[in-house]
Coordinates of C-alpha atoms in Angstrom, one line a residue:
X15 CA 0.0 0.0 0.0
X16 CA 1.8 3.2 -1.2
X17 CA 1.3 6.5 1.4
X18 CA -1.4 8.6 -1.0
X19 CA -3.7 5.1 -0.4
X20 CA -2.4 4.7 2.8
X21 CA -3.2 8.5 4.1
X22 CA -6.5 7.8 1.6
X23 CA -7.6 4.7 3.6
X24 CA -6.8 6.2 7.1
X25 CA -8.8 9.4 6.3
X26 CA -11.8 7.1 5.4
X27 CA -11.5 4.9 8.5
X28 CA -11.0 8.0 11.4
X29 CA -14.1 9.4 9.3
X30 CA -15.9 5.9 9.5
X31 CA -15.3 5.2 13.3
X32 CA -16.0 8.9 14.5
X33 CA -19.7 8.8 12.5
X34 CA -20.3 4.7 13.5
X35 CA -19.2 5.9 17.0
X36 CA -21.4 8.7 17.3
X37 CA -24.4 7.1 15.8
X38 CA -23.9 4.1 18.4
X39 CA -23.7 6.0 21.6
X40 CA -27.0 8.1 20.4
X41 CA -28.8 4.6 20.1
X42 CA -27.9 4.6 23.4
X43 CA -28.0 7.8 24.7
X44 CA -31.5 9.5 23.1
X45 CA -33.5 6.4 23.9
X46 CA -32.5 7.0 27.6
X47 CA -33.6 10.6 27.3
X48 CA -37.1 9.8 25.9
X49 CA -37.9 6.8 28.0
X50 CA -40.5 8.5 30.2
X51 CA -42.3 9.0 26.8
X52 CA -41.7 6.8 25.1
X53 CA -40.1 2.7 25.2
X54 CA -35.7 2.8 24.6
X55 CA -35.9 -0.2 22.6
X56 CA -38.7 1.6 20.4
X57 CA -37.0 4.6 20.0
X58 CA -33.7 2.9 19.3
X59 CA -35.0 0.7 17.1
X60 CA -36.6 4.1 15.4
X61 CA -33.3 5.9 15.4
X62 CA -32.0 2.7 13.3
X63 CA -34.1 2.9 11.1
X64 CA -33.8 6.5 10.3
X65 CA -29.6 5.8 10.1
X66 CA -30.7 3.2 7.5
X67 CA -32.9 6.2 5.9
X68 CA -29.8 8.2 6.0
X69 CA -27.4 5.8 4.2
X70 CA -29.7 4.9 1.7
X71 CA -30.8 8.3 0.8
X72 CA -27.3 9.6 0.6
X73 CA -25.4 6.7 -0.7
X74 CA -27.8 5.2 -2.7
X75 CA -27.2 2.1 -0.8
X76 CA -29.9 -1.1 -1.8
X77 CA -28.8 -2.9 1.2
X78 CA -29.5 0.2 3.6
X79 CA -33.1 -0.1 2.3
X80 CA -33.3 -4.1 3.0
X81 CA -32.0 -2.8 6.5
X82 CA -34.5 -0.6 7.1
X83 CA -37.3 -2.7 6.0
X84 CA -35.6 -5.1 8.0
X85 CA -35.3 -3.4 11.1
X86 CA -39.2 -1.8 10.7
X87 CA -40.6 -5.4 10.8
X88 CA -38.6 -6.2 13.8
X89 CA -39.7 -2.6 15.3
X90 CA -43.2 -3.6 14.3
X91 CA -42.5 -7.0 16.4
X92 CA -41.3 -5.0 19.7
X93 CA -44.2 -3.0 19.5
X94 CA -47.1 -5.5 19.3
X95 CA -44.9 -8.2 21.3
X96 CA -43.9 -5.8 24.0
X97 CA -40.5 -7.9 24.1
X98 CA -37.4 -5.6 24.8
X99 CA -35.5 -8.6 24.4
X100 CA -36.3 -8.6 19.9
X101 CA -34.2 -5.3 20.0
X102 CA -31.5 -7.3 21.0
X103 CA -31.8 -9.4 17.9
X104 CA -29.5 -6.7 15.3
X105 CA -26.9 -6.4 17.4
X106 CA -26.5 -10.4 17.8
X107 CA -26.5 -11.0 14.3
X108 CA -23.9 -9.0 13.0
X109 CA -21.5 -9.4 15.8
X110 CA -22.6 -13.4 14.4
X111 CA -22.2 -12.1 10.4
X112 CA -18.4 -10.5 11.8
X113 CA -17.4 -13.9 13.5
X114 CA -18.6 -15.6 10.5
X115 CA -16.4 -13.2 8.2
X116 CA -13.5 -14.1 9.8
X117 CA -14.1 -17.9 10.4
X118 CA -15.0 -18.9 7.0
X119 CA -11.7 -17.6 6.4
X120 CA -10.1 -20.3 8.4
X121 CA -11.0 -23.4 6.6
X122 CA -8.5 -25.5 4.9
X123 CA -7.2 -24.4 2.0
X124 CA -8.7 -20.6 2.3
X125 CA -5.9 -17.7 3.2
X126 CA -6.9 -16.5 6.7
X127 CA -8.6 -12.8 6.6
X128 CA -5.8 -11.0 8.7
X129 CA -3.5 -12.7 6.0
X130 CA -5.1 -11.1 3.1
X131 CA -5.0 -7.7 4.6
X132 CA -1.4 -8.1 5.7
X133 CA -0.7 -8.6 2.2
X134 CA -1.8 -5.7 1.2
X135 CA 1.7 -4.0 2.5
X136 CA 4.0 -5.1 -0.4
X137 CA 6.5 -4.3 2.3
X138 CA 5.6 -6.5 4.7
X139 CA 7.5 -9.8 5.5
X140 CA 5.4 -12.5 5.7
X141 CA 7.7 -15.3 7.4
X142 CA 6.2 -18.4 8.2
X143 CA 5.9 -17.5 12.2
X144 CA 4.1 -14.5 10.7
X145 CA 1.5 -16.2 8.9
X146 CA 1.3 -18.6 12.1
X147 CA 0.8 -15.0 14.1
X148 CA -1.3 -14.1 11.7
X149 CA -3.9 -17.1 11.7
X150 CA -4.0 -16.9 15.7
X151 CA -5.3 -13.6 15.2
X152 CA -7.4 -14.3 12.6
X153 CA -8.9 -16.9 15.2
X154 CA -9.0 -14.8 18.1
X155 CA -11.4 -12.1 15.9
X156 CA -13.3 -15.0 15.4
X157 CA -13.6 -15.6 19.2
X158 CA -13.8 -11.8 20.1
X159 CA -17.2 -11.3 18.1
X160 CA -18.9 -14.7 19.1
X161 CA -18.2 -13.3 22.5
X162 CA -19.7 -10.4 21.8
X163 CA -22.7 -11.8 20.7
X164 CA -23.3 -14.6 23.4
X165 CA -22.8 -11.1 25.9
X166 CA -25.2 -9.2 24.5
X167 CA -27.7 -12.2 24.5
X168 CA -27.0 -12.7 28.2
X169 CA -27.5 -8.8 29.2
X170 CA -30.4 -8.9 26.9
X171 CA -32.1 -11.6 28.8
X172 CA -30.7 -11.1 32.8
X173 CA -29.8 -7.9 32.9
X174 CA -32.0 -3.9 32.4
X175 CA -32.3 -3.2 29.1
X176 CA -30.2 0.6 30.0
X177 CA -27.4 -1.7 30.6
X178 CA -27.8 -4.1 27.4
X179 CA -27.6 -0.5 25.6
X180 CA -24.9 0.4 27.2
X181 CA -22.4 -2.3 26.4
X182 CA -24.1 -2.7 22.6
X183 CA -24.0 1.3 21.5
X184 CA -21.2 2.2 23.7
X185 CA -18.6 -0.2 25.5
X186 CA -18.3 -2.1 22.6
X187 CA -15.7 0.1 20.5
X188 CA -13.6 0.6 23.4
X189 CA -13.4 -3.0 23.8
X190 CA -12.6 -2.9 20.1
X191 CA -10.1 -0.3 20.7
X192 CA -8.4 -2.6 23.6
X193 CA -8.0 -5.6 21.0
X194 CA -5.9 -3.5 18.2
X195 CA -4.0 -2.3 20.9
X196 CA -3.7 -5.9 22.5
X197 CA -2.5 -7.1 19.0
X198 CA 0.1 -4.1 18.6
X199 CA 2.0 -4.7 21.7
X200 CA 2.1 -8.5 21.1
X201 CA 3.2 -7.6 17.6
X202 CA 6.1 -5.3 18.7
X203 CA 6.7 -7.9 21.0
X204 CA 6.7 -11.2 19.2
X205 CA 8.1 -9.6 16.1
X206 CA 10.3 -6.2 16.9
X207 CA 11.4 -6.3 13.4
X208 CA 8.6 -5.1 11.6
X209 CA 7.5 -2.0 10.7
X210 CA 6.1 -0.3 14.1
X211 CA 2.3 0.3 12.4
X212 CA 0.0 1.9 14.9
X213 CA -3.5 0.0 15.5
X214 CA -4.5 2.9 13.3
X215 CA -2.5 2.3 10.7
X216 CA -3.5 -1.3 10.4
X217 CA -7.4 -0.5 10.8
X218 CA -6.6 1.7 7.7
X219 CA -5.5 -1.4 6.1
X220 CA -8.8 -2.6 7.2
X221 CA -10.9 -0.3 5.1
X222 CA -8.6 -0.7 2.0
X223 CA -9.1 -4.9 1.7
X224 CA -13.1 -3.8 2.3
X225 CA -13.2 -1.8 -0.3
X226 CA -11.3 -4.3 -2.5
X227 CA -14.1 -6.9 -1.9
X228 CA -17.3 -4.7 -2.2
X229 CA -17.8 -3.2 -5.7
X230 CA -20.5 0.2 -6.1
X231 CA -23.8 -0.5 -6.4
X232 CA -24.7 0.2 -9.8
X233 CA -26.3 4.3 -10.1
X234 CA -30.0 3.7 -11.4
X235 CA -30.1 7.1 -11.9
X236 CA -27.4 6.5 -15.0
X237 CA -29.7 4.6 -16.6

């Protein structure tokens, strides 16, 4: 990855993580607010839907609008169920979908996902205890999202929905943050001769594989 794509890619990712960061702690935030008029998992479920709005409208983004339907039917189910516990449903899913993403990646014969992005770096040395180092952390991804799902399923069921919320919308992406910085120090660690690349840096490297694998949506207004 040459620095104009590497500055490029960071750019997009600090951008990325300071909107998903401030849309996720107003899921969490706002419903708290409203709730003596109205139900938190209503209103965040509301405020998902209108981020799904957002996307679509501005991005032209099909799969925002399958979202949105998506998340209207399961609004739709909260509402006429009175069951807190549906709202927990999105959140379970895609930390599933994440897991998923990285697992499939593991399977014999398939080049593990933290593999494909380390790649990326035509400068990086990819010895054979790398690519070892490289599959562990592949794996522990793996782990790290099924955890977060089987969390938010236990708060969802034992615990106050406020405190669901709270770990879901906001705890999460420190926890995040503690797991690139985890995998930096072990890095500098286990393999001091490679290039010191912040967490940022390699999140950066993140957003460039993604937008290798997901083409535009095709404009229908070009048609």
């Amino acid at each position: 990855m040459n620095r104009t794509a590497a500055r490029g890619s960071l750019r997009s990712m600090l951008l990325l993580a300071a909107v998903a960061i401030t849309l996720s702690t107003a899921l969490h935030v706002v419903p708290q607010l409203l709730r003596n008029w109205i139900d938190p998992a209503w209103s965040m479920l509301l405020l998902m839907i209108v981020d799904a709005c957002v996307v679509a409208i501005f991005i032209r983004s099909r799969s925002a609008v399958l979202i949105g339907l998506a998340l209207g039917a399961l609004l739709g189910a909260v509402v006429l169920s009175h069951q807190q516990l549906l709202a927990a449903l999105p959140s379970i899913v895609l930390n599933l979908v994440l897991a998923s993403v990285f697992a499939t990646t593991l399977r014999s014969g398939e080049t593990p996902l933290i593999v494909r992005v380390a790649e990326l770096d035509n400068s990086a040395v990819l010895s054979v205890d790398f690519l070892r180092y490289l599959r562990s952390l592949t794996q522990a991804w793996t782990l790290f999202f099924i955890t977060m799902a089987a969390l938010s399923l236990l708060l969802a069921v034992y615990a106050p929905f406020e405190w669901w919320s709270l770990f879901v919308n906001v705890l999460m992406w420190p926890l995040i943050g503690l797991m690139f910085a985890a995998e930096w120090i072990v890095r500098r660690i286990g393999f001091p001769s490679l290039p010191p690349h912040t967490p940022l840096y390699i999140a950066a490297r993140i957003v460039a594989y993604q937008r290798r694998l997901v083409p535009a949506e095709p404009d229908s207004s070009a048609r």
